Tab-separated table of C-alpha atoms in Angstrom:
chain	number	residue	atom	x	y	z
L	96	UNK	CA	32.461	35.208	62.326
L	97	UNK	CA	34.036	32.101	60.839
L	98	UNK	CA	32.089	28.803	59.630
L	99	UNK	CA	33.616	25.397	59.203
L	100	UNK	CA	33.654	23.632	56.030
L	101	UNK	CA	33.188	20.076	55.290
L	102	UNK	CA	36.979	19.796	54.649
L	103	UNK	CA	37.466	21.144	58.397
L	104	UNK	CA	38.897	24.262	57.268
L	105	UNK	CA	37.864	27.954	58.439
L	106	UNK	CA	36.011	29.570	55.873
L	107	UNK	CA	36.529	33.169	54.664
L	108	UNK	CA	33.433	33.604	52.538
L	109	UNK	CA	31.852	34.923	55.446
L	110	UNK	CA	34.594	37.206	56.948
L	111	UNK	CA	34.393	40.953	55.956
L	112	UNK	CA	36.537	42.850	54.342
L	113	UNK	CA	37.341	46.049	56.607
L	114	UNK	CA	39.135	49.238	56.664
L	115	UNK	CA	41.785	50.056	59.418
L	116	UNK	CA	44.240	52.391	60.436
L	117	UNK	CA	47.667	50.999	61.524
L	118	UNK	CA	50.367	53.640	62.251
L	119	UNK	CA	48.809	56.364	60.510
L	120	UNK	CA	47.918	54.817	57.480
L	121	UNK	CA	44.990	53.062	55.933
L	122	UNK	CA	44.620	49.725	54.808
L	123	UNK	CA	41.723	47.234	53.595
L	124	UNK	CA	42.348	43.494	54.998
L	125	UNK	CA	40.306	40.530	55.616
L	126	UNK	CA	39.036	39.655	59.102
L	127	UNK	CA	39.859	36.191	59.610
L	128	UNK	CA	39.780	35.735	63.635
L	129	UNK	CA	38.619	37.435	66.571
L	130	UNK	CA	38.835	37.708	70.482
L	131	UNK	CA	39.228	34.097	72.114
L	132	UNK	CA	40.715	32.536	68.801
L	133	UNK	CA	43.830	30.954	68.682
L	134	UNK	CA	46.040	31.755	65.038
L	135	UNK	CA	48.814	29.412	64.597
L	136	UNK	CA	50.931	27.664	61.544
L	137	UNK	CA	51.258	24.286	60.338
L	138	UNK	CA	54.584	22.567	59.041
L	139	UNK	CA	54.006	23.390	55.911
L	140	UNK	CA	53.501	27.345	56.749
L	141	UNK	CA	49.754	27.549	56.418
L	142	UNK	CA	47.646	29.661	58.483
L	143	UNK	CA	45.209	27.972	60.887
L	144	UNK	CA	42.477	29.205	63.006
L	145	UNK	CA	41.656	27.078	66.194
L	146	UNK	CA	43.362	24.311	64.345
L	147	UNK	CA	41.361	24.515	61.012
L	148	UNK	CA	42.864	25.749	57.667
L	149	UNK	CA	41.937	29.406	56.582
L	150	UNK	CA	40.181	28.554	53.444
L	151	UNK	CA	40.633	30.735	50.312
L	152	UNK	CA	37.867	33.188	49.566
L	153	UNK	CA	35.935	31.515	46.917
L	154	UNK	CA	35.722	34.436	44.721
L	155	UNK	CA	39.293	34.897	44.332
L	156	UNK	CA	41.458	33.129	41.665
L	157	UNK	CA	44.918	33.133	40.856
L	158	UNK	CA	45.676	32.171	37.216
L	159	UNK	CA	48.705	29.874	36.838
L	160	UNK	CA	48.466	28.926	32.922
L	161	UNK	CA	46.034	29.662	30.312
L	162	UNK	CA	47.299	27.986	27.145
L	163	UNK	CA	45.431	30.359	24.847
L	164	UNK	CA	47.345	33.086	25.704
L	165	UNK	CA	50.684	31.057	24.648
L	166	UNK	CA	50.986	31.801	20.998
L	167	UNK	CA	53.629	32.204	18.637
L	168	UNK	CA	57.183	31.415	19.654
L	169	UNK	CA	55.933	31.054	23.154
L	170	UNK	CA	55.326	27.030	23.562
L	171	UNK	CA	52.358	25.671	25.386
L	172	UNK	CA	53.567	24.201	28.901
L	173	UNK	CA	51.177	21.416	28.066
L	174	UNK	CA	52.668	18.289	25.930
L	175	UNK	CA	51.642	14.599	25.298
L	176	UNK	CA	52.839	11.995	27.771
L	177	UNK	CA	53.964	9.302	25.576
L	178	UNK	CA	53.676	5.788	26.797
L	179	UNK	CA	57.094	4.085	26.609
L	180	UNK	CA	59.702	4.396	24.234
L	181	UNK	CA	58.062	3.050	21.335
L	182	UNK	CA	54.969	5.296	21.676
L	183	UNK	CA	54.330	7.932	19.148
L	184	UNK	CA	52.856	11.491	19.267
L	185	UNK	CA	48.883	10.995	18.733
L	186	UNK	CA	48.065	14.866	19.781
L	187	UNK	CA	48.657	18.054	17.979
L	188	UNK	CA	48.145	21.726	19.018
L	189	UNK	CA	47.075	24.158	16.529
L	190	UNK	CA	47.869	27.813	16.851
L	191	UNK	CA	44.653	28.888	18.571
L	192	UNK	CA	45.469	26.563	21.415
L	193	UNK	CA	43.093	23.754	20.415
L	194	UNK	CA	44.113	20.164	20.517
L	195	UNK	CA	43.312	17.520	18.123
L	196	UNK	CA	44.240	13.692	17.502
L	197	UNK	CA	46.281	13.260	14.790
L	198	UNK	CA	45.173	10.436	11.890
L	199	UNK	CA	45.507	7.191	13.287
L	200	UNK	CA	45.658	3.534	11.986
L	201	UNK	CA	42.939	1.124	12.918
L	202	UNK	CA	45.031	-0.517	15.753
L	203	UNK	CA	45.602	3.011	17.299
L	204	UNK	CA	41.879	4.367	17.162
L	205	UNK	CA	41.096	3.077	20.810
L	206	UNK	CA	42.401	3.612	24.212
L	207	UNK	CA	43.391	6.599	26.272
L	208	UNK	CA	45.730	9.630	24.876
L	209	UNK	CA	47.236	12.034	27.713
L	210	UNK	CA	48.343	15.606	28.045
L	211	UNK	CA	50.246	16.801	30.713
L	212	UNK	CA	51.027	20.209	32.293
L	213	UNK	CA	54.912	21.113	33.047
L	214	UNK	CA	55.224	24.042	34.985
L	215	UNK	CA	57.869	26.680	34.446
L	216	UNK	CA	59.335	29.421	36.954
L	217	UNK	CA	59.680	32.779	35.114
L	218	UNK	CA	61.614	34.258	37.977
L	219	UNK	CA	64.243	31.408	37.368
L	220	UNK	CA	64.806	31.269	33.626
L	221	UNK	CA	61.655	29.516	33.017
L	222	UNK	CA	63.073	26.333	34.413
L	223	UNK	CA	61.116	23.264	35.551
L	224	UNK	CA	59.567	24.181	38.925
L	225	UNK	CA	56.946	23.629	41.598
L	226	UNK	CA	53.803	25.745	40.996
L	227	UNK	CA	54.395	28.952	43.715
L	228	UNK	CA	52.048	31.273	45.319
L	229	UNK	CA	53.387	33.922	42.865
L	230	UNK	CA	51.250	36.571	41.421
L	231	UNK	CA	51.160	38.187	37.995
L	232	UNK	CA	51.041	41.643	39.206
L	233	UNK	CA	54.148	41.157	41.504
L	234	UNK	CA	56.572	40.855	39.405
L	235	UNK	CA	60.057	42.947	40.229
L	236	UNK	CA	59.031	42.549	43.958
L	237	UNK	CA	61.560	40.510	46.172
L	238	UNK	CA	59.678	37.862	48.556
L	239	UNK	CA	59.950	34.330	49.615
L	240	UNK	CA	57.478	32.110	47.585
L	241	UNK	CA	55.872	28.859	48.860
L	242	UNK	CA	54.503	25.647	46.875
L	243	UNK	CA	50.886	25.590	46.635
L	244	UNK	CA	49.210	22.833	47.692
L	245	UNK	CA	46.780	22.037	44.925
L	246	UNK	CA	45.526	23.359	41.714
L	247	UNK	CA	42.378	23.935	39.940
L	248	UNK	CA	41.463	22.764	36.133
L	249	UNK	CA	39.359	24.173	33.483
L	250	UNK	CA	38.890	22.946	29.808
L	251	UNK	CA	36.292	22.294	26.929
L	252	UNK	CA	35.767	18.885	25.390
L	253	UNK	CA	34.213	18.381	22.218
L	254	UNK	CA	33.026	14.774	21.179
L	255	UNK	CA	34.268	13.161	17.916
L	256	UNK	CA	31.037	13.281	15.548
L	257	UNK	CA	28.832	10.193	15.624
L	258	UNK	CA	29.818	9.332	19.324
L	259	UNK	CA	26.651	11.080	20.743
L	260	UNK	CA	24.496	7.725	20.745
L	261	UNK	CA	24.939	4.279	22.232
L	262	UNK	CA	26.559	3.042	25.314
L	263	UNK	CA	30.124	4.842	24.870
L	264	UNK	CA	28.438	8.244	24.452
L	265	UNK	CA	26.361	8.065	27.460
L	266	UNK	CA	29.265	7.134	29.814
L	267	UNK	CA	27.997	3.562	30.855
L	268	UNK	CA	29.822	0.093	30.390
L	269	UNK	CA	26.958	-2.163	30.113
L	270	UNK	CA	29.364	-5.473	30.500
L	271	UNK	CA	30.854	-3.896	33.754
L	272	UNK	CA	27.728	-2.664	35.015
L	273	UNK	CA	29.348	0.798	35.844
L	274	UNK	CA	29.675	4.226	34.497
L	275	UNK	CA	32.746	4.389	32.458
L	276	UNK	CA	34.832	7.440	32.242
L	277	UNK	CA	35.445	9.528	29.117
L	278	UNK	CA	37.981	11.663	30.624
L	279	UNK	CA	40.669	10.911	33.397
L	280	UNK	CA	42.281	13.690	35.255
L	281	UNK	CA	45.409	13.352	37.748
L	282	UNK	CA	46.629	16.006	40.140
L	283	UNK	CA	49.316	16.112	42.649
L	284	UNK	CA	48.455	16.884	46.233
L	285	UNK	CA	50.755	17.483	49.320
L	286	UNK	CA	49.611	13.778	50.233
L	287	UNK	CA	50.443	12.387	46.874
L	288	UNK	CA	48.470	11.692	43.422
L	289	UNK	CA	44.817	11.757	43.092
L	290	UNK	CA	42.703	10.559	40.020
L	291	UNK	CA	39.370	12.058	39.271
L	292	UNK	CA	37.299	9.853	36.758
L	293	UNK	CA	34.521	11.862	35.097
L	294	UNK	CA	31.672	9.942	33.094
L	295	UNK	CA	29.844	13.102	31.768
L	296	UNK	CA	30.861	16.599	30.678
L	297	UNK	CA	28.226	19.427	31.427
L	298	UNK	CA	27.727	21.149	28.130
L	299	UNK	CA	31.099	20.217	27.194
L	300	UNK	CA	33.125	22.074	29.841
L	301	UNK	CA	34.674	20.516	32.776
L	302	UNK	CA	35.964	22.654	35.975
L	303	UNK	CA	37.742	20.745	38.739
L	304	UNK	CA	38.061	22.927	42.118
L	305	UNK	CA	41.467	22.775	43.943
L	306	UNK	CA	41.374	19.447	46.009
L	307	UNK	CA	40.830	19.542	49.946
L	308	UNK	CA	44.217	19.818	51.259
L	309	UNK	CA	45.513	16.441	52.157
L	310	UNK	CA	43.006	14.513	50.667
L	311	UNK	CA	43.368	11.281	48.306
L	312	UNK	CA	40.326	9.447	48.805
L	313	UNK	CA	40.190	5.635	48.910
L	314	UNK	CA	38.406	5.746	45.561
L	315	UNK	CA	41.317	7.188	43.412
L	316	UNK	CA	43.436	3.748	43.454
L	317	UNK	CA	44.803	3.744	40.241
L	318	UNK	CA	45.288	-0.108	40.129
L	319	UNK	CA	41.409	-0.273	40.401
L	320	UNK	CA	40.494	1.863	38.120
L	321	UNK	CA	40.615	-0.855	35.206
L	322	UNK	CA	41.365	1.874	32.667
L	323	UNK	CA	44.877	0.422	31.056
L	324	UNK	CA	48.099	-0.678	31.954
L	325	UNK	CA	49.866	2.924	31.753
L	326	UNK	CA	49.490	6.118	33.191
L	327	UNK	CA	51.589	9.091	33.374
L	328	UNK	CA	53.214	10.300	36.425
L	329	UNK	CA	52.238	13.243	38.041
L	330	UNK	CA	55.101	15.431	40.024
L	331	UNK	CA	54.944	18.688	41.866
L	332	UNK	CA	57.151	19.827	38.776
L	333	UNK	CA	54.012	18.335	36.284
L	334	UNK	CA	51.098	18.563	38.717
L	335	UNK	CA	48.197	17.649	36.354
L	336	UNK	CA	47.707	15.171	33.566
L	337	UNK	CA	44.314	14.852	31.393
L	338	UNK	CA	43.656	11.841	29.699
L	339	UNK	CA	40.645	11.296	27.163
L	340	UNK	CA	39.006	8.149	25.542
L	341	UNK	CA	40.317	8.274	21.603
L	342	UNK	CA	36.748	6.660	20.501
L	343	UNK	CA	35.026	9.937	21.853
L	344	UNK	CA	37.625	12.451	21.570
L	345	UNK	CA	37.378	15.330	18.961
L	346	UNK	CA	39.011	18.607	20.624
L	347	UNK	CA	40.400	20.094	23.750
L	348	UNK	CA	40.732	23.510	24.052
L	349	UNK	CA	40.481	26.533	26.668
L	350	UNK	CA	42.896	24.818	29.112
L	351	UNK	CA	43.447	26.571	32.266
L	352	UNK	CA	45.048	25.982	35.603
L	353	UNK	CA	44.452	28.201	38.755
L	354	UNK	CA	44.642	28.250	42.500
L	355	UNK	CA	43.218	29.684	45.505
L	356	UNK	CA	44.763	31.991	48.077
L	357	UNK	CA	47.106	29.876	50.741
L	358	UNK	CA	47.531	32.447	53.616
L	359	UNK	CA	51.441	31.566	54.959
L	360	UNK	CA	53.098	32.391	58.180
L	361	UNK	CA	56.363	31.356	59.649
L	362	UNK	CA	56.091	27.889	61.048
L	363	UNK	CA	55.582	27.665	64.830
L	364	UNK	CA	54.198	31.207	64.912
L	365	UNK	CA	50.896	31.576	67.169
L	366	UNK	CA	48.801	33.969	68.702
L	367	UNK	CA	46.246	33.876	71.479
L	368	UNK	CA	43.850	36.786	70.671
L	369	UNK	CA	42.319	38.843	73.834
L	370	UNK	CA	39.246	40.165	74.148
L	371	UNK	CA	39.783	43.510	72.174
L	372	UNK	CA	42.201	41.531	69.231
L	373	UNK	CA	41.457	40.653	65.810
L	374	UNK	CA	43.607	39.054	63.117
L	375	UNK	CA	43.627	40.630	59.486
L	376	UNK	CA	45.452	39.423	56.283
L	377	UNK	CA	45.510	40.594	52.887
L	378	UNK	CA	44.584	38.602	49.602
L	379	UNK	CA	47.742	39.457	47.742
L	380	UNK	CA	49.628	37.059	49.222
L	381	UNK	CA	52.681	36.584	50.216
L	382	UNK	CA	53.328	40.301	49.541
L	383	UNK	CA	50.603	41.565	51.858
L	384	UNK	CA	51.743	43.433	55.169
L	385	UNK	CA	49.084	42.465	57.774
L	386	UNK	CA	48.550	40.884	61.154
L	387	UNK	CA	51.267	38.236	60.333
L	388	UNK	CA	53.893	40.789	60.583
L	389	UNK	CA	52.213	43.197	62.923
L	390	UNK	CA	50.436	40.813	65.011
L	391	UNK	CA	46.524	41.146	66.138
L	392	UNK	CA	44.971	44.797	65.772
L	393	UNK	CA	42.771	46.351	68.335
L	394	UNK	CA	38.824	46.975	67.696
L	395	UNK	CA	39.639	50.759	67.898
L	396	UNK	CA	41.790	50.618	64.868
L	397	UNK	CA	38.854	49.262	62.612
L	398	UNK	CA	37.160	52.233	60.997
L	399	UNK	CA	34.378	50.291	58.919
L	400	UNK	CA	33.337	47.287	57.093
L	401	UNK	CA	33.576	47.240	53.409
L	402	UNK	CA	30.878	46.459	51.017
L	403	UNK	CA	30.676	46.029	46.739
L	404	UNK	CA	28.940	48.964	45.289
L	405	UNK	CA	25.184	48.216	44.394
L	406	UNK	CA	24.373	45.692	47.261
């Protein structure tokens, strides 16, 4: 029923959506575990099947922030990260949500500039907050929200005119004998910060998937990056920072943050599924009422498997 991903998670991509009847009502839910399997929660309340985290369905994305939608009096949640008290602003956001470099002196024409995302909780007066597992369609509902483990990032990068030739444009540092990053992305995870170094951008668009949970690779050590003395600090409230090389940078646009679904259940909760038992969850987390509340369902309650029209 479920396959194991490289990160050791129980994947839901192959798990069917089923139509079922519970207490006289019809429901459509995702089937994630069946007879003989063990369902439990870890210390972060994340749902596990046979000890493996339940991976989010790949086609489902929950928006966190789309910079282009923040126009007029609504200020962007992105701002420039300034290095030290003597630093000055170098990036400027236009009304169409495109970010440009301000005119710079000769001394300021090289090095890295950074944008950092600051999350705000619309349920608490737009105050600074961790990214929580809320959904835009759930406004007005009362529920407990949990911090998400990681976020995905997408943006469009346009190079400066005249930078498309030479070693810099190719992203290769000949003197050092290695690829030279043109973009740095720092992200917060439950295990702490992680850095991604990008030496090329396919058609000018970069999309980073949410990180494997609790994964901070050994090659993400900042002191080995060789990319400068100063890096912004990412935190649960400011979970993403984006750095660009001034020599190549012309414009950043279409900044988007999103997340996968994370299934939650009360810590230390567990179920051992019998020979006629199945465990189902809904994708509208945490509002959905499903086996996390009902407990396992029986085979006789499943009326059929849902398919997409045209398949």
